[in-house]
CSV table of C-alpha atoms in Angstrom, one decimal:
chain,number,residue,atom,x,y,z
A,1,UNK,CA,-32.2,23.1,-64.9
A,2,UNK,CA,-32.0,23.7,-68.5
A,3,UNK,CA,-31.8,27.5,-69.2
A,4,UNK,CA,-31.9,29.8,-72.2
A,5,UNK,CA,-28.2,30.1,-71.7
A,6,UNK,CA,-27.8,26.4,-72.2
A,7,UNK,CA,-29.8,26.4,-75.4
A,8,UNK,CA,-27.8,29.0,-76.7
A,9,UNK,CA,-24.8,27.3,-76.0
A,10,UNK,CA,-25.9,23.8,-77.5
A,11,UNK,CA,-27.1,25.4,-80.6
A,12,UNK,CA,-24.1,27.5,-81.1
A,13,UNK,CA,-21.7,24.1,-80.9
A,14,UNK,CA,-24.4,22.4,-83.3
A,15,UNK,CA,-24.0,25.1,-85.8
A,16,UNK,CA,-20.3,26.0,-85.7
A,17,UNK,CA,-19.2,22.3,-85.4
A,18,UNK,CA,-17.0,22.7,-82.4
A,19,UNK,CA,-16.5,24.0,-78.7
A,20,UNK,CA,-14.1,26.2,-79.6
A,21,UNK,CA,-16.0,28.1,-82.4
A,22,UNK,CA,-19.0,28.1,-80.4
A,23,UNK,CA,-16.9,29.9,-77.5
A,24,UNK,CA,-15.7,32.6,-79.9
A,25,UNK,CA,-19.3,33.2,-81.1
A,26,UNK,CA,-20.5,33.6,-77.5
A,27,UNK,CA,-17.3,35.4,-76.6
A,28,UNK,CA,-16.6,32.7,-73.7
A,29,UNK,CA,-13.2,30.3,-73.3
A,30,UNK,CA,-13.4,27.1,-74.7
A,31,UNK,CA,-12.9,25.5,-71.5
A,32,UNK,CA,-16.0,27.4,-70.1
A,33,UNK,CA,-18.1,26.0,-72.9
A,34,UNK,CA,-16.9,22.3,-72.5
A,35,UNK,CA,-17.8,22.6,-68.5
A,36,UNK,CA,-21.1,24.1,-69.1
A,37,UNK,CA,-22.1,21.2,-71.6
A,38,UNK,CA,-20.5,18.5,-69.2
A,39,UNK,CA,-22.5,19.8,-66.1
A,40,UNK,CA,-25.8,20.1,-68.3
A,41,UNK,CA,-25.2,16.3,-69.4
A,42,UNK,CA,-24.7,15.2,-65.7
A,43,UNK,CA,-27.7,17.0,-64.5
A,44,UNK,CA,-29.8,15.7,-67.4
A,45,UNK,CA,-28.4,12.3,-67.4
A,46,UNK,CA,-27.8,12.5,-71.1
A,47,UNK,CA,-24.7,12.5,-73.3
A,48,UNK,CA,-25.2,15.5,-75.8
A,49,UNK,CA,-22.1,15.0,-77.9
A,50,UNK,CA,-19.7,12.3,-78.9
A,51,UNK,CA,-16.4,13.7,-78.0
A,52,UNK,CA,-14.8,10.6,-79.5
A,53,UNK,CA,-13.8,12.1,-82.5
A,54,UNK,CA,-12.0,15.3,-83.5
A,55,UNK,CA,-15.0,17.6,-83.4
A,56,UNK,CA,-18.2,16.9,-81.1
A,57,UNK,CA,-20.7,15.1,-82.9
A,58,UNK,CA,-24.6,15.6,-81.8
A,59,UNK,CA,-25.7,12.1,-80.2
A,60,UNK,CA,-29.5,11.0,-80.8
A,61,UNK,CA,-30.6,12.5,-77.5
A,62,UNK,CA,-29.1,16.0,-78.9
A,63,UNK,CA,-30.6,15.4,-82.1
A,64,UNK,CA,-34.0,14.6,-80.6
A,65,UNK,CA,-33.7,17.8,-78.5
A,66,UNK,CA,-32.7,20.0,-81.4
A,67,UNK,CA,-36.0,21.0,-83.1
A,68,UNK,CA,-37.5,21.9,-79.6
A,69,UNK,CA,-34.4,24.2,-78.6
A,70,UNK,CA,-34.5,26.0,-82.0
A,71,UNK,CA,-38.0,26.8,-81.4
A,72,UNK,CA,-37.4,28.1,-77.9
A,73,UNK,CA,-34.4,30.0,-79.2
A,74,UNK,CA,-36.5,31.7,-81.7
A,75,UNK,CA,-39.4,32.6,-79.3
A,76,UNK,CA,-36.9,34.0,-76.8
A,77,UNK,CA,-35.4,36.2,-79.6
A,78,UNK,CA,-38.7,37.4,-80.6
A,79,UNK,CA,-39.8,38.0,-77.0
A,80,UNK,CA,-36.3,40.1,-76.5
A,81,UNK,CA,-37.4,42.0,-79.6
A,82,UNK,CA,-40.7,42.9,-78.6
A,83,UNK,CA,-39.6,44.3,-75.2
A,84,UNK,CA,-37.1,46.3,-76.6
A,85,UNK,CA,-39.6,47.7,-79.0
A,86,UNK,CA,-42.1,48.1,-76.1
A,87,UNK,CA,-39.4,49.9,-74.0
A,88,UNK,CA,-38.6,52.3,-77.1
A,89,UNK,CA,-42.4,53.3,-77.4
A,90,UNK,CA,-43.5,50.9,-80.0
A,91,UNK,CA,-47.2,50.0,-79.6
A,92,UNK,CA,-48.2,46.6,-78.6
A,93,UNK,CA,-51.0,46.5,-81.3
A,94,UNK,CA,-51.5,48.1,-84.8
A,95,UNK,CA,-55.0,48.1,-86.0
A,96,UNK,CA,-55.5,49.2,-89.9
A,97,UNK,CA,-58.5,49.8,-91.8
A,98,UNK,CA,-58.6,49.2,-95.4
A,99,UNK,CA,-61.6,50.0,-97.7
A,100,UNK,CA,-62.4,47.0,-99.4
A,101,UNK,CA,-63.3,49.0,-102.6
A,102,UNK,CA,-59.5,49.9,-103.2
A,103,UNK,CA,-56.6,48.3,-104.6
A,104,UNK,CA,-54.6,47.5,-101.4
A,105,UNK,CA,-51.3,46.4,-103.0
A,106,UNK,CA,-49.5,49.6,-101.8
A,107,UNK,CA,-50.9,49.2,-98.4
A,108,UNK,CA,-49.5,45.8,-98.1
A,109,UNK,CA,-46.0,46.9,-99.4
A,110,UNK,CA,-45.8,49.5,-96.8
A,111,UNK,CA,-47.3,47.1,-94.1
A,112,UNK,CA,-44.5,44.4,-94.8
A,113,UNK,CA,-41.8,47.1,-94.0
A,114,UNK,CA,-43.4,47.6,-90.5
A,115,UNK,CA,-43.7,43.8,-89.8
A,116,UNK,CA,-40.1,43.0,-90.8
A,117,UNK,CA,-39.1,46.2,-88.7
A,118,UNK,CA,-41.2,44.8,-85.7
A,119,UNK,CA,-41.8,41.2,-86.1
A,120,UNK,CA,-43.4,40.8,-82.5
A,121,UNK,CA,-45.8,43.5,-83.0
A,122,UNK,CA,-49.4,42.3,-83.2
A,123,UNK,CA,-51.0,43.7,-86.5
A,124,UNK,CA,-54.9,43.5,-87.4
A,125,UNK,CA,-55.9,44.5,-90.9
A,126,UNK,CA,-59.6,45.0,-91.4
A,127,UNK,CA,-61.0,45.2,-94.8
A,128,UNK,CA,-64.5,46.5,-95.0
A,129,UNK,CA,-66.5,48.7,-97.5
A,130,UNK,CA,-65.7,52.6,-97.5
A,131,UNK,CA,-68.4,53.6,-95.0
A,132,UNK,CA,-68.1,50.9,-92.7
A,133,UNK,CA,-64.1,51.6,-92.6
A,134,UNK,CA,-64.5,55.1,-91.8
A,135,UNK,CA,-67.2,54.5,-89.2
A,136,UNK,CA,-64.7,52.2,-87.3
A,137,UNK,CA,-62.2,54.9,-87.4
A,138,UNK,CA,-64.5,57.1,-85.8
A,139,UNK,CA,-65.3,54.6,-83.2
A,140,UNK,CA,-61.6,54.1,-82.5
A,141,UNK,CA,-62.0,50.4,-83.8
A,142,UNK,CA,-58.8,50.8,-86.1
A,143,UNK,CA,-55.9,53.3,-85.4
A,144,UNK,CA,-55.7,54.5,-88.9
A,145,UNK,CA,-57.4,53.7,-92.1
A,146,UNK,CA,-56.7,54.0,-96.0
A,147,UNK,CA,-59.7,54.9,-97.9
A,148,UNK,CA,-61.2,56.9,-100.7
A,149,UNK,CA,-61.4,60.7,-99.9
A,150,UNK,CA,-65.1,61.6,-99.4
A,151,UNK,CA,-67.4,64.5,-100.3
A,152,UNK,CA,-67.4,65.5,-96.7
A,153,UNK,CA,-64.8,66.3,-94.2
A,154,UNK,CA,-65.2,65.0,-90.7
A,155,UNK,CA,-64.1,67.1,-87.5
A,156,UNK,CA,-62.8,64.1,-85.7
A,157,UNK,CA,-60.2,63.1,-88.8
A,158,UNK,CA,-57.1,64.3,-90.1
A,159,UNK,CA,-56.7,63.5,-93.7
A,160,UNK,CA,-53.5,63.2,-96.0
A,161,UNK,CA,-53.8,62.6,-99.8
A,162,UNK,CA,-51.8,59.6,-100.9
A,163,UNK,CA,-52.4,58.8,-104.5
A,164,UNK,CA,-55.5,58.4,-107.2
A,165,UNK,CA,-56.9,55.3,-108.1
A,166,UNK,CA,-58.7,54.9,-111.5
A,167,UNK,CA,-62.0,52.8,-111.4
A,168,UNK,CA,-62.7,50.9,-114.5
A,169,UNK,CA,-65.9,50.1,-115.9
A,170,UNK,CA,-65.9,46.5,-116.6
A,171,UNK,CA,-68.3,43.4,-117.7
A,172,UNK,CA,-68.1,39.9,-118.9
A,173,UNK,CA,-67.4,39.3,-122.4
A,174,UNK,CA,-70.9,37.9,-122.9
A,175,UNK,CA,-72.7,40.5,-120.9
A,176,UNK,CA,-74.8,42.7,-123.1
A,177,UNK,CA,-72.3,45.7,-122.5
A,178,UNK,CA,-69.2,43.3,-123.0
A,179,UNK,CA,-69.7,43.7,-127.0
A,180,UNK,CA,-66.9,45.7,-128.8
A,181,UNK,CA,-68.9,48.5,-129.7
A,182,UNK,CA,-68.8,52.1,-127.8
A,183,UNK,CA,-71.7,52.8,-125.8
A,184,UNK,CA,-72.8,56.3,-124.4
A,185,UNK,CA,-72.1,56.1,-120.8
A,186,UNK,CA,-75.5,56.6,-120.0
A,187,UNK,CA,-76.2,53.1,-121.2
A,188,UNK,CA,-74.7,51.9,-117.7
A,189,UNK,CA,-77.6,52.9,-115.9
A,190,UNK,CA,-80.0,50.6,-117.7
A,191,UNK,CA,-78.1,47.4,-116.6
A,192,UNK,CA,-77.5,45.8,-113.2
A,193,UNK,CA,-74.2,47.2,-111.4
A,194,UNK,CA,-72.5,45.4,-108.9
A,195,UNK,CA,-71.4,47.6,-106.2
A,196,UNK,CA,-68.8,47.0,-103.1
A,197,UNK,CA,-70.9,48.3,-100.2
A,198,UNK,CA,-72.2,47.1,-97.0
A,199,UNK,CA,-76.1,46.8,-97.6
A,200,UNK,CA,-76.6,47.6,-94.0
A,201,UNK,CA,-74.7,50.8,-94.0
A,202,UNK,CA,-76.1,53.7,-96.2
A,203,UNK,CA,-73.4,54.8,-98.8
A,204,UNK,CA,-72.2,58.5,-98.3
A,205,UNK,CA,-70.6,58.5,-101.5
A,206,UNK,CA,-72.5,57.2,-104.3
A,207,UNK,CA,-69.8,58.6,-107.1
A,208,UNK,CA,-69.0,55.0,-108.5
A,209,UNK,CA,-72.8,54.0,-108.5
A,210,UNK,CA,-74.6,55.0,-112.0
A,211,UNK,CA,-77.3,52.1,-112.3
A,212,UNK,CA,-80.5,52.2,-110.2
A,213,UNK,CA,-80.3,48.5,-110.1
A,214,UNK,CA,-77.6,47.5,-107.9
A,215,UNK,CA,-76.4,44.3,-106.4
A,216,UNK,CA,-74.3,45.1,-103.4
A,217,UNK,CA,-71.5,42.7,-102.0
A,218,UNK,CA,-69.1,43.6,-99.3
A,219,UNK,CA,-65.7,42.7,-101.0
A,220,UNK,CA,-64.0,43.5,-104.2
A,221,UNK,CA,-63.3,39.5,-104.9
A,222,UNK,CA,-67.0,38.8,-104.5
A,223,UNK,CA,-67.6,41.7,-106.9
A,224,UNK,CA,-65.3,40.3,-109.6
A,225,UNK,CA,-66.8,36.8,-109.3
A,226,UNK,CA,-70.4,38.1,-109.8
A,227,UNK,CA,-69.1,40.3,-112.5
A,228,UNK,CA,-67.3,37.2,-114.2
A,229,UNK,CA,-70.2,35.3,-113.9
A,230,UNK,CA,-72.5,37.9,-116.1
A,231,UNK,CA,-74.6,39.2,-113.3
A,232,UNK,CA,-73.7,42.7,-114.1
A,233,UNK,CA,-71.1,45.3,-114.6
A,234,UNK,CA,-68.9,47.2,-112.0
A,235,UNK,CA,-66.6,50.2,-111.4
A,236,UNK,CA,-63.5,48.4,-109.8
A,237,UNK,CA,-59.8,49.6,-109.4
A,238,UNK,CA,-57.7,48.9,-112.6
A,239,UNK,CA,-55.2,47.1,-110.3
A,240,UNK,CA,-57.9,44.5,-109.0
A,241,UNK,CA,-59.2,44.0,-112.6
A,242,UNK,CA,-55.6,43.6,-114.4
A,243,UNK,CA,-55.5,39.9,-114.1
A,244,UNK,CA,-59.0,39.2,-115.3
A,245,UNK,CA,-58.6,41.6,-118.4
A,246,UNK,CA,-55.6,39.9,-119.0
A,247,UNK,CA,-57.2,36.5,-119.1
A,248,UNK,CA,-60.2,38.0,-121.0
A,249,UNK,CA,-62.6,37.0,-118.4
A,250,UNK,CA,-63.5,40.7,-118.1
A,251,UNK,CA,-63.6,43.2,-120.6
A,252,UNK,CA,-63.0,47.2,-120.1
A,253,UNK,CA,-66.0,48.7,-121.5
A,254,UNK,CA,-65.9,51.5,-124.1
A,255,UNK,CA,-67.9,54.6,-124.4
A,256,UNK,CA,-68.6,56.9,-127.3
A,257,UNK,CA,-68.8,60.2,-125.3
A,258,UNK,CA,-66.2,59.8,-122.5
A,259,UNK,CA,-63.2,57.6,-121.6
A,260,UNK,CA,-63.4,54.9,-119.2
A,261,UNK,CA,-62.1,55.7,-115.8
A,262,UNK,CA,-63.2,57.3,-112.7
A,263,UNK,CA,-60.3,58.8,-110.8
A,264,UNK,CA,-61.1,58.7,-107.0
A,265,UNK,CA,-58.4,60.3,-104.6
A,266,UNK,CA,-57.0,57.8,-101.8
A,267,UNK,CA,-56.6,59.3,-98.4
A,268,UNK,CA,-54.7,58.3,-95.4
A,269,UNK,CA,-57.4,59.1,-92.6
A,270,UNK,CA,-55.9,59.5,-89.2
A,271,UNK,CA,-58.1,60.4,-85.9
A,272,UNK,CA,-57.6,64.0,-85.3
A,273,UNK,CA,-57.4,64.1,-81.4
A,274,UNK,CA,-55.6,60.6,-80.8
A,275,UNK,CA,-51.7,60.5,-81.2
A,276,UNK,CA,-50.3,57.7,-83.2
A,277,UNK,CA,-47.8,55.2,-81.7
A,278,UNK,CA,-44.6,54.6,-83.1
A,279,UNK,CA,-45.5,51.7,-85.5
A,280,UNK,CA,-48.5,53.3,-86.7
A,281,UNK,CA,-46.5,56.7,-87.4
A,282,UNK,CA,-43.9,54.6,-89.2
A,283,UNK,CA,-46.6,53.1,-91.5
A,284,UNK,CA,-48.0,56.4,-92.4
A,285,UNK,CA,-44.7,57.7,-93.8
A,286,UNK,CA,-44.5,54.4,-95.5
A,287,UNK,CA,-47.8,54.9,-97.1
A,288,UNK,CA,-46.5,58.2,-98.0
A,289,UNK,CA,-43.5,56.9,-99.5
A,290,UNK,CA,-45.7,54.6,-101.7
A,291,UNK,CA,-47.4,57.7,-102.9
A,292,UNK,CA,-44.4,59.4,-103.9
A,293,UNK,CA,-43.2,56.2,-105.7
A,294,UNK,CA,-46.6,56.0,-107.6
A,295,UNK,CA,-46.3,59.4,-108.6
């Protein structure tokens, strides 16, 4: 019967190029490795290595088995790592909510570190408008979320300030507001605004909304597309519009009576009465580290 031990032995021989080198890597004697391969060949009815040369050379049969053997070896390694993580208190699944309005680059950097540390961990990232993500946290549909700090404090939440994000008022160059002149900021109220929000959920924080005429879209990419097409202006995270500003498909609006930039605090929002798993706690610390880097 072909076992995981056989697979590991075969791969070590192929990778090291000899029975003796494979034996050293496996901490066995060369005779034990040679005998294990001979017994397996007899059981399978296949010759796996050509021994007529100084060093063993994989036969066509071994070459045909090699891709599957590597795949099984990788899966077994991942399974062992997962079992080790579970035994050390790492949760089986980590569910993260990220408000669609904000620039998620710092969150993705922190998450990448967790994914590398726990490769078998199931990670679910949910991106949705602010109010929808906060509601998901309150319903325990996510384990933690990164969102703007609201105007209200919720009894079921524990909040931790991370960084401040600047929303930039932008429009397409051909839009009426895209002219190079500086406008009074009150002029924005006269033009359609594109807002990242769920049309089915009332907005609890209307600070970024200035216009009485609003189009709602539930993701930043959609908002960018609408604004670039000239359908309105929008308050969007500086990081999200940087490329569009560079390629001049958007312009940052100029105001005669204030600067362009609405600073909003970004919070790590946690359930108050539910403890975090090990990976979630480490992600929270990674987000705090990102906040320190951002200053």
